[in-house]
Short mmCIF file of C-alpha atoms and ligand atoms in Angstrom, two decimals:
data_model
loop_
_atom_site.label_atom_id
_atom_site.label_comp_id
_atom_site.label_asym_id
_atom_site.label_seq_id
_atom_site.Cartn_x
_atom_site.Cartn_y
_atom_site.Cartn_z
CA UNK C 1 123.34 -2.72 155.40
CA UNK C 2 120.61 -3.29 152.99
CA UNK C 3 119.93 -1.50 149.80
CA UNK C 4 116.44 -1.35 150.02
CA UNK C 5 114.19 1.59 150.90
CA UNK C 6 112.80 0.69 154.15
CA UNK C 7 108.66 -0.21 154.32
CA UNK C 8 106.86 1.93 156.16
CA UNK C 9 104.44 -0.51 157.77
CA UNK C 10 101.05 -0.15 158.45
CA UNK C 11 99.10 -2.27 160.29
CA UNK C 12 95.73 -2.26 157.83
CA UNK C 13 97.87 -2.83 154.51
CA UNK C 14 96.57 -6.80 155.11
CA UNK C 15 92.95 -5.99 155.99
CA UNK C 16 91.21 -5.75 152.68
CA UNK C 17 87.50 -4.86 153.53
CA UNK C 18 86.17 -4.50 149.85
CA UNK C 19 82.58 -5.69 148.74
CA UNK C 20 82.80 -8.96 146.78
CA UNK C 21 79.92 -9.50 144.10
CA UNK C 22 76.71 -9.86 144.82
CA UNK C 23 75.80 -13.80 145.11
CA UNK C 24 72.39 -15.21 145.45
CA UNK C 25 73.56 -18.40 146.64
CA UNK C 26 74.34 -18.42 150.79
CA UNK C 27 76.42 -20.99 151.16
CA UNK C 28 76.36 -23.79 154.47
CA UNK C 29 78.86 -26.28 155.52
CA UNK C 30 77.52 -29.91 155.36
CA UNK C 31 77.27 -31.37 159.32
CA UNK C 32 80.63 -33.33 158.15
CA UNK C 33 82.33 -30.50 156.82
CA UNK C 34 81.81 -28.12 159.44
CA UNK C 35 83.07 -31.05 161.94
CA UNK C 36 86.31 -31.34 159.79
CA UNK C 37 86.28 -27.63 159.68
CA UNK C 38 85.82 -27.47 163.44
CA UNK C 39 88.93 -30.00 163.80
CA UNK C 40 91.03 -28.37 162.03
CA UNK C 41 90.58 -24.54 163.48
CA UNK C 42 91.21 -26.82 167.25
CA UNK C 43 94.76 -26.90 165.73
CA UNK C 44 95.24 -23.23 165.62
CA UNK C 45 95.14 -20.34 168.29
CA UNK C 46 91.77 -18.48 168.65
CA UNK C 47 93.27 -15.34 166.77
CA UNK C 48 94.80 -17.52 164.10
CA UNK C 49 92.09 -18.75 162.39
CA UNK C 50 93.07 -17.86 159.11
CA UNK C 51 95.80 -19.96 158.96
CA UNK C 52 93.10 -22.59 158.34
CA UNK C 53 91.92 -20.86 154.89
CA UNK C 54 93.28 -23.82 152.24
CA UNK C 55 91.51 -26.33 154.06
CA UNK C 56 88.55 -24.07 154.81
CA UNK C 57 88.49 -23.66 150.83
CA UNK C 58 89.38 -27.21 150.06
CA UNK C 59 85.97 -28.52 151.79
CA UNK C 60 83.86 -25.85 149.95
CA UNK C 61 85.00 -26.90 146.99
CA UNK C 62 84.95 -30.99 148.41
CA UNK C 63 81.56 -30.01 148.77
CA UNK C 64 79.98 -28.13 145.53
CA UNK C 65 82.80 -28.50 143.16
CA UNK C 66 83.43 -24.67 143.15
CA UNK C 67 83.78 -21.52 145.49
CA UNK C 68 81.01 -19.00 145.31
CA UNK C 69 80.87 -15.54 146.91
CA UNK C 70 78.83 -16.31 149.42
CA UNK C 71 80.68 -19.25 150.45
CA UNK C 72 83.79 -16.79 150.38
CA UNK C 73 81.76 -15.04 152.93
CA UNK C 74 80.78 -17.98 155.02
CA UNK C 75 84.62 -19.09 155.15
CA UNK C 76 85.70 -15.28 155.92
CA UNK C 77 83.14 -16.14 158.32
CA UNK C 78 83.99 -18.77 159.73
CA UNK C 79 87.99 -17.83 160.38
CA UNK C 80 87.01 -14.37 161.33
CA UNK C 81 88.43 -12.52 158.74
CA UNK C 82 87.31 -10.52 155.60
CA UNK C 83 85.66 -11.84 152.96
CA UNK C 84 88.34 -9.85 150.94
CA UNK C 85 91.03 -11.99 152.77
CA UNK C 86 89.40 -14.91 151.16
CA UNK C 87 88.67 -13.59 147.64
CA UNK C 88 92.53 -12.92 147.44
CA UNK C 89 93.39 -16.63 148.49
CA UNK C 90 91.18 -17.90 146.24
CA UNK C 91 92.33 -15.50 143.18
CA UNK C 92 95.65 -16.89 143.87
CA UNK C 93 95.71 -20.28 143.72
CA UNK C 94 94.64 -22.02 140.40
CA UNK C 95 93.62 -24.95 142.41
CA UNK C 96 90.28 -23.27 143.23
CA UNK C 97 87.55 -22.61 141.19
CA UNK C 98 85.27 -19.73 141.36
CA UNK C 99 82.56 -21.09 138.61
CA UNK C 100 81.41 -24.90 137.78
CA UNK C 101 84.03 -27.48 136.33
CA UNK C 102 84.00 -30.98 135.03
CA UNK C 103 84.18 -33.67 137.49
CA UNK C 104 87.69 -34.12 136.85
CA UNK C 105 89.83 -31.17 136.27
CA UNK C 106 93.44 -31.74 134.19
CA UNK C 107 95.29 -29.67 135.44
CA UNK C 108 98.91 -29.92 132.75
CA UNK C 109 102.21 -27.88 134.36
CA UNK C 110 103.21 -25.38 131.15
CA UNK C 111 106.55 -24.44 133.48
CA UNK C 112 110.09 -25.05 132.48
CA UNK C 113 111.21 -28.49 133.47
CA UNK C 114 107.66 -30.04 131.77
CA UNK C 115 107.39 -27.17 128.72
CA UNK C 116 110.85 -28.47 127.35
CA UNK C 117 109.89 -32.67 128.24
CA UNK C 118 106.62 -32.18 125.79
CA UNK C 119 103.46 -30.66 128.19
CA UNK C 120 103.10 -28.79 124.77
CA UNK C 121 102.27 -31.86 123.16
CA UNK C 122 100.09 -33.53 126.04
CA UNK C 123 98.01 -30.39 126.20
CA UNK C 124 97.67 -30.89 122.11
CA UNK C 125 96.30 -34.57 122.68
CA UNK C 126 94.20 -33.73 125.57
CA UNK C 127 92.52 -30.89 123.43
CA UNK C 128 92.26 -33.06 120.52
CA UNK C 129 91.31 -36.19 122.71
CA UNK C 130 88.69 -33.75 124.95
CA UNK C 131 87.23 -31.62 121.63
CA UNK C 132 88.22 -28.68 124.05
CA UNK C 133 90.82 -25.59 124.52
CA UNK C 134 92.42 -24.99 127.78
CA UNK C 135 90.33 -23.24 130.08
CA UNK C 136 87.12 -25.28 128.94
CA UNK C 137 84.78 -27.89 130.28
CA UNK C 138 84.12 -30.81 127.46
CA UNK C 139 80.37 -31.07 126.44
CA UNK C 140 79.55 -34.03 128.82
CA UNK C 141 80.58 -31.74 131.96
CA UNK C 142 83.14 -34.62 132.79
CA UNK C 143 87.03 -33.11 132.13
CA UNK C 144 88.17 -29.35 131.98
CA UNK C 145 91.61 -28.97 130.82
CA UNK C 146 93.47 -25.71 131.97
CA UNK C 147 96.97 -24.75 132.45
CA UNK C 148 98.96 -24.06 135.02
CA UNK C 149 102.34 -23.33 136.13
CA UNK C 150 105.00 -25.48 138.48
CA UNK C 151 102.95 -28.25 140.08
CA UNK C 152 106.13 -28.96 142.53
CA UNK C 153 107.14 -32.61 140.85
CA UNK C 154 109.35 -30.68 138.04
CA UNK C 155 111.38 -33.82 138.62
CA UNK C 156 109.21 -36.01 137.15
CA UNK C 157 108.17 -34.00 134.16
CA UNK C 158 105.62 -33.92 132.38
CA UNK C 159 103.16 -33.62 135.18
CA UNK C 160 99.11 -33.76 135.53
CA UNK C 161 97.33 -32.77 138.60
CA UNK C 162 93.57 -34.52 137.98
CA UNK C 163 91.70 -33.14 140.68
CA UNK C 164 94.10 -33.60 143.58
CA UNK C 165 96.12 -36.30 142.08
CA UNK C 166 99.50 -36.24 140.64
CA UNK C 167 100.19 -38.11 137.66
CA UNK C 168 104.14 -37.76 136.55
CA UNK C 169 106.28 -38.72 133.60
CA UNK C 170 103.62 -38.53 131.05
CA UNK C 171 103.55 -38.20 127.46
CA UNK C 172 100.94 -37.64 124.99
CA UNK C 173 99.95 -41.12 124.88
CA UNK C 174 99.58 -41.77 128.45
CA UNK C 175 97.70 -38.65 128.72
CA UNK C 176 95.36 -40.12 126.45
CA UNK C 177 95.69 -43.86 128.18
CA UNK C 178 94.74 -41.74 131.68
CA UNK C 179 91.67 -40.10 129.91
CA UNK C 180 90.10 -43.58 128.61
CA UNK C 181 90.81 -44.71 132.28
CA UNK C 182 89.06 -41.90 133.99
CA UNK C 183 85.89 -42.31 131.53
CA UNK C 184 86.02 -46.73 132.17
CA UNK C 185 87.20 -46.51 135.81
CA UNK C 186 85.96 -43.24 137.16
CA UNK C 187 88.21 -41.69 140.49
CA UNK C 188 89.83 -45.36 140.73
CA UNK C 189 92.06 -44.03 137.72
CA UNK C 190 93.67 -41.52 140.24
CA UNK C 191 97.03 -42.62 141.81
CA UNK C 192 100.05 -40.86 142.55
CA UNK C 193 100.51 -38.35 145.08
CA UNK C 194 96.77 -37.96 146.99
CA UNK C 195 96.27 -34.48 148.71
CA UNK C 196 93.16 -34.94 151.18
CA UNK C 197 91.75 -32.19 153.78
CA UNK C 198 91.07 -35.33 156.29
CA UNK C 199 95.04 -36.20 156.12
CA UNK C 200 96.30 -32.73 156.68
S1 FES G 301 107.88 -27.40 135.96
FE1 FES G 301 106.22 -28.80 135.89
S2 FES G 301 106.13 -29.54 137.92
FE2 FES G 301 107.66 -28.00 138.01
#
């Protein structure tokens, strides 16, 4: 017995078809990319394509640091689906970016577990360390600090996704310590938990 109304279901409810913006830039796979691309769709039925959409959107963005319409449309493209379809991932996930970033992206967890173990206070030495608000890019184009919620690692709280890269257990000063290491030692700063399209 279940006390909710039951869903009528209709079988276009998942098929958005509407128009993204207008985009002057077509967009192309690298040779590479479309090889990993072409890999990865091998490990999926013919009429399951989109189940490759993360990685599909992880190599755009590999590629030219951020996901345009009309790379939307070559993905939606490529997996035989809407551009729509791909709009909505994309929308979703704060992990993709639809205009240009810094080269490395802090990405500080404002949910629960890190709130109450000080992310407060590492976004307020980021932003004082940066000379930037969350949401912006710093003047050299290098770090944009934004916001986001549960990063998964609530365990070791405070956490700070840089690019793909997990860095736990921080606290202001660390935060600063891993933005002095970026600027001297450039991705080699990374560590933690790596997330790569390759690996998947
Ligand atoms: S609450 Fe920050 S990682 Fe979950």
């Amino acid at each position: 017995m279940s006390f909710h109304a039951k869903m009528a279901y209709d079988a276009t409810f998942q098929k958005s078809a509407r128009e993204l913006a207008p985009d002057d830039a077509p967009f192309a796979y690298t040779p590479e990319n479309r090889a990993r691309l072409d890999a990865i769709l091998e490990r999926y039925p013919a009429d399951r394509k989109r189940s490759a959409v993360l990685p599909a959107l992880y190599l755009v963005q590999y590629q030219q640091g951020y996901i345009t319409p009309g790379a939307m449309r070559a993905v939606a493209e490529a997996l035989a689906i809407t551009p729509a379809d791909v709009e909505d991932v994309v929308s979703y996930y704060t992990m993709f970016h639809t205009r240009p970033v810094g080269k490395y992206v802090l990405n500080v967890c404002r949910t629960l577990s890190c709130a109450v173990n000080g992310a407060g206070r590492v976004v307020e030495e980021l932003c004082a360390k940066l000379g930037i608000r969350p949401g912006e890019t710093d003047p050299t184009g290098t770090f944009t600090l934004v916001e986001v919620e549960c990063l998964g690692a609530c365990d070791r709280a405070p956490v700070v996704m840089v690019n793909d890269a997990w860095h736990e257990c921080l606290d202001p000063a660390a935060a600063g310590r891993l933005v002095d290491d970026l600027r001297a030692r450039g991705e080699a700063a990374l560590s933690g938990c790596l997330h790569k399209v390759e690996e998947q």
